[in-house]
Amino acid sequence: MNYKIGFMSFVVIISIIFIFLLVSEKIEAQTECVGPCGLVRDCTAACISKGYQIGQCVGWDDPDICCCN
């Protein structure tokens, strides 16, 4: 009987860890825009300080918003 409880606890813990890993990857993939490029002097440095890998100014006609990936 004790081995069934231990096994089920193990399955629940592994499931929670697996779900946490899936959710954290989706959250990381989202972009965040930190502000206008005129106010943010170095877009890449601002994004790196927030924990992102890439930062660039984006926009349709005139790149004017600093967004991070």
PDB file of N, CA and C in Angstrom:
ATOM      1  N   MET A   1       0.818  -1.196   0.000  1.00  0.00           N
ATOM      2  CA  MET A   1       0.000   0.000   0.000  1.00  0.00           C
ATOM      3  C   MET A   1       0.862   1.260   0.000  1.00  0.00           C
ATOM      4  N   ASN A   2       1.941   1.276   0.778  1.00  0.00           N
ATOM      5  CA  ASN A   2       2.802   2.455   0.851  1.00  0.00           C
ATOM      6  C   ASN A   2       3.491   2.742  -0.475  1.00  0.00           C
ATOM      7  N   TYR A   3       3.804   1.700  -1.237  1.00  0.00           N
ATOM      8  CA  TYR A   3       4.475   1.922  -2.512  1.00  0.00           C
ATOM      9  C   TYR A   3       3.538   2.603  -3.508  1.00  0.00           C
ATOM     10  N   LYS A   4       2.227   2.352  -3.419  1.00  0.00           N
ATOM     11  CA  LYS A   4       1.274   3.017  -4.312  1.00  0.00           C
ATOM     12  C   LYS A   4       1.194   4.510  -3.998  1.00  0.00           C
ATOM     13  N   ILE A   5       1.198   4.846  -2.714  1.00  0.00           N
ATOM     14  CA  ILE A   5       1.155   6.258  -2.320  1.00  0.00           C
ATOM     15  C   ILE A   5       2.433   6.961  -2.765  1.00  0.00           C
ATOM     16  N   GLY A   6       3.565   6.305  -2.591  1.00  0.00           N
ATOM     17  CA  GLY A   6       4.847   6.879  -3.017  1.00  0.00           C
ATOM     18  C   GLY A   6       4.906   7.073  -4.519  1.00  0.00           C
ATOM     19  N   PHE A   7       4.417   6.091  -5.264  1.00  0.00           N
ATOM     20  CA  PHE A   7       4.426   6.183  -6.723  1.00  0.00           C
ATOM     21  C   PHE A   7       3.505   7.303  -7.204  1.00  0.00           C
ATOM     22  N   MET A   8       2.321   7.401  -6.623  1.00  0.00           N
ATOM     23  CA  MET A   8       1.388   8.454  -7.026  1.00  0.00           C
ATOM     24  C   MET A   8       1.943   9.841  -6.673  1.00  0.00           C
ATOM     25  N   SER A   9       2.603   9.968  -5.540  1.00  0.00           N
ATOM     26  CA  SER A   9       3.230  11.240  -5.172  1.00  0.00           C
ATOM     27  C   SER A   9       4.309  11.609  -6.182  1.00  0.00           C
ATOM     28  N   PHE A  10       5.087  10.623  -6.593  1.00  0.00           N
ATOM     29  CA  PHE A  10       6.127  10.843  -7.589  1.00  0.00           C
ATOM     30  C   PHE A  10       5.525  11.316  -8.913  1.00  0.00           C
ATOM     31  N   VAL A  11       4.438  10.688  -9.338  1.00  0.00           N
ATOM     32  CA  VAL A  11       3.779  11.058 -10.593  1.00  0.00           C
ATOM     33  C   VAL A  11       3.237  12.486 -10.516  1.00  0.00           C
ATOM     34  N   VAL A  12       2.644  12.851  -9.400  1.00  0.00           N
ATOM     35  CA  VAL A  12       2.101  14.203  -9.241  1.00  0.00           C
ATOM     36  C   VAL A  12       3.223  15.236  -9.269  1.00  0.00           C
ATOM     37  N   ILE A  13       4.309  14.981  -8.576  1.00  0.00           N
ATOM     38  CA  ILE A  13       5.426  15.924  -8.540  1.00  0.00           C
ATOM     39  C   ILE A  13       6.035  16.094  -9.927  1.00  0.00           C
ATOM     40  N   ILE A  14       6.234  15.004 -10.649  1.00  0.00           N
ATOM     41  CA  ILE A  14       6.786  15.076 -12.003  1.00  0.00           C
ATOM     42  C   ILE A  14       5.835  15.836 -12.926  1.00  0.00           C
ATOM     43  N   SER A  15       4.546  15.631 -12.777  1.00  0.00           N
ATOM     44  CA  SER A  15       3.564  16.343 -13.608  1.00  0.00           C
ATOM     45  C   SER A  15       3.613  17.844 -13.355  1.00  0.00           C
ATOM     46  N   ILE A  16       3.720  18.237 -12.104  1.00  0.00           N
ATOM     47  CA  ILE A  16       3.790  19.661 -11.764  1.00  0.00           C
ATOM     48  C   ILE A  16       5.057  20.284 -12.343  1.00  0.00           C
ATOM     49  N   ILE A  17       6.176  19.590 -12.229  1.00  0.00           N
ATOM     50  CA  ILE A  17       7.431  20.093 -12.791  1.00  0.00           C
ATOM     51  C   ILE A  17       7.320  20.219 -14.306  1.00  0.00           C
ATOM     52  N   PHE A  18       6.740  19.231 -14.958  1.00  0.00           N
ATOM     53  CA  PHE A  18       6.583  19.239 -16.407  1.00  0.00           C
ATOM     54  C   PHE A  18       5.707  20.412 -16.856  1.00  0.00           C
ATOM     55  N   ILE A  19       4.603  20.639 -16.166  1.00  0.00           N
ATOM     56  CA  ILE A  19       3.710  21.754 -16.506  1.00  0.00           C
ATOM     57  C   ILE A  19       4.418  23.089 -16.283  1.00  0.00           C
ATOM     58  N   PHE A  20       5.173  23.206 -15.199  1.00  0.00           N
ATOM     59  CA  PHE A  20       5.908  24.436 -14.927  1.00  0.00           C
ATOM     60  C   PHE A  20       6.911  24.730 -16.036  1.00  0.00           C
ATOM     61  N   LEU A  21       7.605  23.718 -16.520  1.00  0.00           N
ATOM     62  CA  LEU A  21       8.572  23.925 -17.599  1.00  0.00           C
ATOM     63  C   LEU A  21       7.884  24.353 -18.890  1.00  0.00           C
ATOM     64  N   LEU A  22       6.734  23.790 -19.197  1.00  0.00           N
ATOM     65  CA  LEU A  22       6.007  24.176 -20.409  1.00  0.00           C
ATOM     66  C   LEU A  22       5.520  25.614 -20.328  1.00  0.00           C
ATOM     67  N   VAL A  23       4.991  26.009 -19.184  1.00  0.00           N
ATOM     68  CA  VAL A  23       4.458  27.360 -19.024  1.00  0.00           C
ATOM     69  C   VAL A  23       5.580  28.387 -19.043  1.00  0.00           C
ATOM     70  N   SER A  24       6.711  28.100 -18.415  1.00  0.00           N
ATOM     71  CA  SER A  24       7.798  29.073 -18.369  1.00  0.00           C
ATOM     72  C   SER A  24       8.386  29.319 -19.748  1.00  0.00           C
ATOM     73  N   GLU A  25       8.417  28.312 -20.624  1.00  0.00           N
ATOM     74  CA  GLU A  25       8.912  28.516 -21.980  1.00  0.00           C
ATOM     75  C   GLU A  25       7.984  29.432 -22.757  1.00  0.00           C
ATOM     76  N   LYS A  26       6.683  29.297 -22.579  1.00  0.00           N
ATOM     77  CA  LYS A  26       5.736  30.146 -23.294  1.00  0.00           C
ATOM     78  C   LYS A  26       5.820  31.581 -22.805  1.00  0.00           C
ATOM     79  N   ILE A  27       6.061  31.771 -21.544  1.00  0.00           N
ATOM     80  CA  ILE A  27       6.176  33.122 -21.008  1.00  0.00           C
ATOM     81  C   ILE A  27       7.444  33.788 -21.527  1.00  0.00           C
ATOM     82  N   GLU A  28       8.537  33.036 -21.627  1.00  0.00           N
ATOM     83  CA  GLU A  28       9.778  33.600 -22.121  1.00  0.00           C
ATOM     84  C   GLU A  28       9.685  34.013 -23.580  1.00  0.00           C
ATOM     85  N   ALA A  29       8.866  33.326 -24.357  1.00  0.00           N
ATOM     86  CA  ALA A  29       8.798  33.587 -25.787  1.00  0.00           C
ATOM     87  C   ALA A  29       8.062  34.878 -26.111  1.00  0.00           C
ATOM     88  N   GLN A  30       7.328  35.417 -25.190  1.00  0.00           N
ATOM     89  CA  GLN A  30       6.580  36.633 -25.450  1.00  0.00           C
ATOM     90  C   GLN A  30       7.522  37.832 -25.485  1.00  0.00           C
ATOM     91  N   THR A  31       7.161  38.818 -26.305  1.00  0.00           N
ATOM     92  CA  THR A  31       7.972  40.027 -26.391  1.00  0.00           C
ATOM     93  C   THR A  31       7.452  41.076 -25.418  1.00  0.00           C
ATOM     94  N   GLU A  32       8.335  41.964 -25.044  1.00  0.00           N
ATOM     95  CA  GLU A  32       7.959  43.078 -24.177  1.00  0.00           C
ATOM     96  C   GLU A  32       8.532  44.351 -24.777  1.00  0.00           C
ATOM     97  N   CYS A  33       7.710  45.342 -24.952  1.00  0.00           N
ATOM     98  CA  CYS A  33       8.167  46.639 -25.445  1.00  0.00           C
ATOM     99  C   CYS A  33       8.397  47.546 -24.245  1.00  0.00           C
ATOM    100  N   VAL A  34       9.612  48.103 -24.162  1.00  0.00           N
ATOM    101  CA  VAL A  34       9.992  48.865 -22.976  1.00  0.00           C
ATOM    102  C   VAL A  34       9.765  50.361 -23.124  1.00  0.00           C
ATOM    103  N   GLY A  35       9.582  50.847 -24.346  1.00  0.00           N
ATOM    104  CA  GLY A  35       9.307  52.266 -24.517  1.00  0.00           C
ATOM    105  C   GLY A  35       9.785  52.784 -25.857  1.00  0.00           C
ATOM    106  N   PRO A  36       9.559  54.067 -26.112  1.00  0.00           N
ATOM    107  CA  PRO A  36      10.000  54.673 -27.370  1.00  0.00           C
ATOM    108  C   PRO A  36      11.523  54.692 -27.474  1.00  0.00           C
ATOM    109  N   CYS A  37      12.020  54.529 -28.692  1.00  0.00           N
ATOM    110  CA  CYS A  37      13.471  54.507 -28.894  1.00  0.00           C
ATOM    111  C   CYS A  37      14.108  55.860 -28.585  1.00  0.00           C
ATOM    112  N   GLY A  38      13.334  56.938 -28.671  1.00  0.00           N
ATOM    113  CA  GLY A  38      13.861  58.251 -28.321  1.00  0.00           C
ATOM    114  C   GLY A  38      14.167  58.380 -26.837  1.00  0.00           C
ATOM    115  N   LEU A  39      13.420  57.677 -26.004  1.00  0.00           N
ATOM    116  CA  LEU A  39      13.642  57.740 -24.555  1.00  0.00           C
ATOM    117  C   LEU A  39      14.634  56.687 -24.078  1.00  0.00           C
ATOM    118  N   VAL A  40      14.662  55.530 -24.752  1.00  0.00           N
ATOM    119  CA  VAL A  40      15.593  54.461 -24.384  1.00  0.00           C
ATOM    120  C   VAL A  40      16.838  54.642 -25.238  1.00  0.00           C
ATOM    121  N   ARG A  41      17.937  55.040 -24.613  1.00  0.00           N
ATOM    122  CA  ARG A  41      19.149  55.336 -25.387  1.00  0.00           C
ATOM    123  C   ARG A  41      19.737  54.096 -26.045  1.00  0.00           C
ATOM    124  N   ASP A  42      19.866  52.996 -25.311  1.00  0.00           N
ATOM    125  CA  ASP A  42      20.432  51.760 -25.861  1.00  0.00           C
ATOM    126  C   ASP A  42      19.410  50.650 -25.671  1.00  0.00           C
ATOM    127  N   CYS A  43      18.694  50.338 -26.732  1.00  0.00           N
ATOM    128  CA  CYS A  43      17.602  49.366 -26.658  1.00  0.00           C
ATOM    129  C   CYS A  43      18.117  47.981 -26.262  1.00  0.00           C
ATOM    130  N   THR A  44      19.228  47.554 -26.859  1.00  0.00           N
ATOM    131  CA  THR A  44      19.770  46.226 -26.562  1.00  0.00           C
ATOM    132  C   THR A  44      20.172  46.117 -25.098  1.00  0.00           C
ATOM    133  N   ALA A  45      20.845  47.125 -24.570  1.00  0.00           N
ATOM    134  CA  ALA A  45      21.273  47.100 -23.169  1.00  0.00           C
ATOM    135  C   ALA A  45      20.075  47.103 -22.225  1.00  0.00           C
ATOM    136  N   ALA A  46      19.032  47.851 -22.570  1.00  0.00           N
ATOM    137  CA  ALA A  46      17.834  47.881 -21.729  1.00  0.00           C
ATOM    138  C   ALA A  46      17.171  46.511 -21.683  1.00  0.00           C
ATOM    139  N   CYS A  47      17.146  45.818 -22.813  1.00  0.00           N
ATOM    140  CA  CYS A  47      16.529  44.491 -22.852  1.00  0.00           C
ATOM    141  C   CYS A  47      17.370  43.459 -22.113  1.00  0.00           C
ATOM    142  N   ILE A  48      18.681  43.539 -22.265  1.00  0.00           N
ATOM    143  CA  ILE A  48      19.558  42.594 -21.566  1.00  0.00           C
ATOM    144  C   ILE A  48      19.438  42.782 -20.059  1.00  0.00           C
ATOM    145  N   SER A  49      19.302  44.025 -19.603  1.00  0.00           N
ATOM    146  CA  SER A  49      19.161  44.265 -18.161  1.00  0.00           C
ATOM    147  C   SER A  49      17.847  43.711 -17.617  1.00  0.00           C
ATOM    148  N   LYS A  50      16.840  43.539 -18.493  1.00  0.00           N
ATOM    149  CA  LYS A  50      15.566  42.950 -18.071  1.00  0.00           C
ATOM    150  C   LYS A  50      15.567  41.431 -18.209  1.00  0.00           C
ATOM    151  N   GLY A  51      16.662  40.838 -18.709  1.00  0.00           N
ATOM    152  CA  GLY A  51      16.762  39.389 -18.805  1.00  0.00           C
ATOM    153  C   GLY A  51      16.487  38.824 -20.186  1.00  0.00           C
ATOM    154  N   TYR A  52      16.277  39.681 -21.185  1.00  0.00           N
ATOM    155  CA  TYR A  52      16.050  39.219 -22.550  1.00  0.00           C
ATOM    156  C   TYR A  52      17.382  39.109 -23.281  1.00  0.00           C
ATOM    157  N   GLN A  53      17.367  38.440 -24.433  1.00  0.00           N
ATOM    158  CA  GLN A  53      18.597  38.251 -25.198  1.00  0.00           C
ATOM    159  C   GLN A  53      18.764  39.287 -26.304  1.00  0.00           C
ATOM    160  N   ILE A  54      17.659  39.742 -26.892  1.00  0.00           N
ATOM    161  CA  ILE A  54      17.720  40.636 -28.046  1.00  0.00           C
ATOM    162  C   ILE A  54      16.816  41.839 -27.799  1.00  0.00           C
ATOM    163  N   GLY A  55      17.261  42.997 -28.233  1.00  0.00           N
ATOM    164  CA  GLY A  55      16.429  44.192 -28.194  1.00  0.00           C
ATOM    165  C   GLY A  55      16.624  44.997 -29.460  1.00  0.00           C
ATOM    166  N   GLN A  56      15.534  45.469 -30.044  1.00  0.00           N
ATOM    167  CA  GLN A  56      15.646  46.276 -31.259  1.00  0.00           C
ATOM    168  C   GLN A  56      14.463  47.224 -31.365  1.00  0.00           C
ATOM    169  N   CYS A  57      14.668  48.288 -32.119  1.00  0.00           N
ATOM    170  CA  CYS A  57      13.603  49.254 -32.371  1.00  0.00           C
ATOM    171  C   CYS A  57      12.752  48.752 -33.527  1.00  0.00           C
ATOM    172  N   VAL A  58      11.442  48.719 -33.323  1.00  0.00           N
ATOM    173  CA  VAL A  58      10.533  48.197 -34.342  1.00  0.00           C
ATOM    174  C   VAL A  58       9.452  49.223 -34.646  1.00  0.00           C
ATOM    175  N   GLY A  59       8.830  49.071 -35.797  1.00  0.00           N
ATOM    176  CA  GLY A  59       7.746  49.947 -36.216  1.00  0.00           C
ATOM    177  C   GLY A  59       7.457  49.732 -37.687  1.00  0.00           C
ATOM    178  N   TRP A  60       6.289  50.192 -38.144  1.00  0.00           N
ATOM    179  CA  TRP A  60       5.913  49.977 -39.548  1.00  0.00           C
ATOM    180  C   TRP A  60       6.690  50.899 -40.473  1.00  0.00           C
ATOM    181  N   ASP A  61       6.556  52.193 -40.290  1.00  0.00           N
ATOM    182  CA  ASP A  61       7.227  53.148 -41.173  1.00  0.00           C
ATOM    183  C   ASP A  61       8.538  53.638 -40.576  1.00  0.00           C
ATOM    184  N   ASP A  62       8.502  53.994 -39.325  1.00  0.00           N
ATOM    185  CA  ASP A  62       9.668  54.529 -38.632  1.00  0.00           C
ATOM    186  C   ASP A  62       9.870  53.719 -37.359  1.00  0.00           C
ATOM    187  N   PRO A  63      10.991  52.984 -37.264  1.00  0.00           N
ATOM    188  CA  PRO A  63      11.198  52.181 -36.047  1.00  0.00           C
ATOM    189  C   PRO A  63      11.292  53.086 -34.819  1.00  0.00           C
ATOM    190  N   ASP A  64      10.271  53.014 -33.968  1.00  0.00           N
ATOM    191  CA  ASP A  64      10.230  53.953 -32.852  1.00  0.00           C
ATOM    192  C   ASP A  64       9.915  53.325 -31.505  1.00  0.00           C
ATOM    193  N   ILE A  65       9.752  52.001 -31.439  1.00  0.00           N
ATOM    194  CA  ILE A  65       9.449  51.350 -30.169  1.00  0.00           C
ATOM    195  C   ILE A  65      10.502  50.280 -29.901  1.00  0.00           C
ATOM    196  N   CYS A  66      11.088  50.302 -28.706  1.00  0.00           N
ATOM    197  CA  CYS A  66      12.101  49.324 -28.315  1.00  0.00           C
ATOM    198  C   CYS A  66      11.405  48.087 -27.764  1.00  0.00           C
ATOM    199  N   CYS A  67      11.553  46.950 -28.455  1.00  0.00           N
ATOM    200  CA  CYS A  67      10.945  45.696 -28.020  1.00  0.00           C
ATOM    201  C   CYS A  67      12.017  44.638 -27.806  1.00  0.00           C
ATOM    202  N   CYS A  68      11.775  43.766 -26.838  1.00  0.00           N
ATOM    203  CA  CYS A  68      12.746  42.743 -26.447  1.00  0.00           C
ATOM    204  C   CYS A  68      12.222  41.346 -26.771  1.00  0.00           C
ATOM    205  N   ASN A  69      13.129  40.453 -27.101  1.00  0.00           N
ATOM    206  CA  ASN A  69      12.839  39.021 -27.285  1.00  0.00           C
ATOM    207  C   ASN A  69      13.812  38.223 -26.462  1.00  0.00           C
TER     208      ASN A  69
END
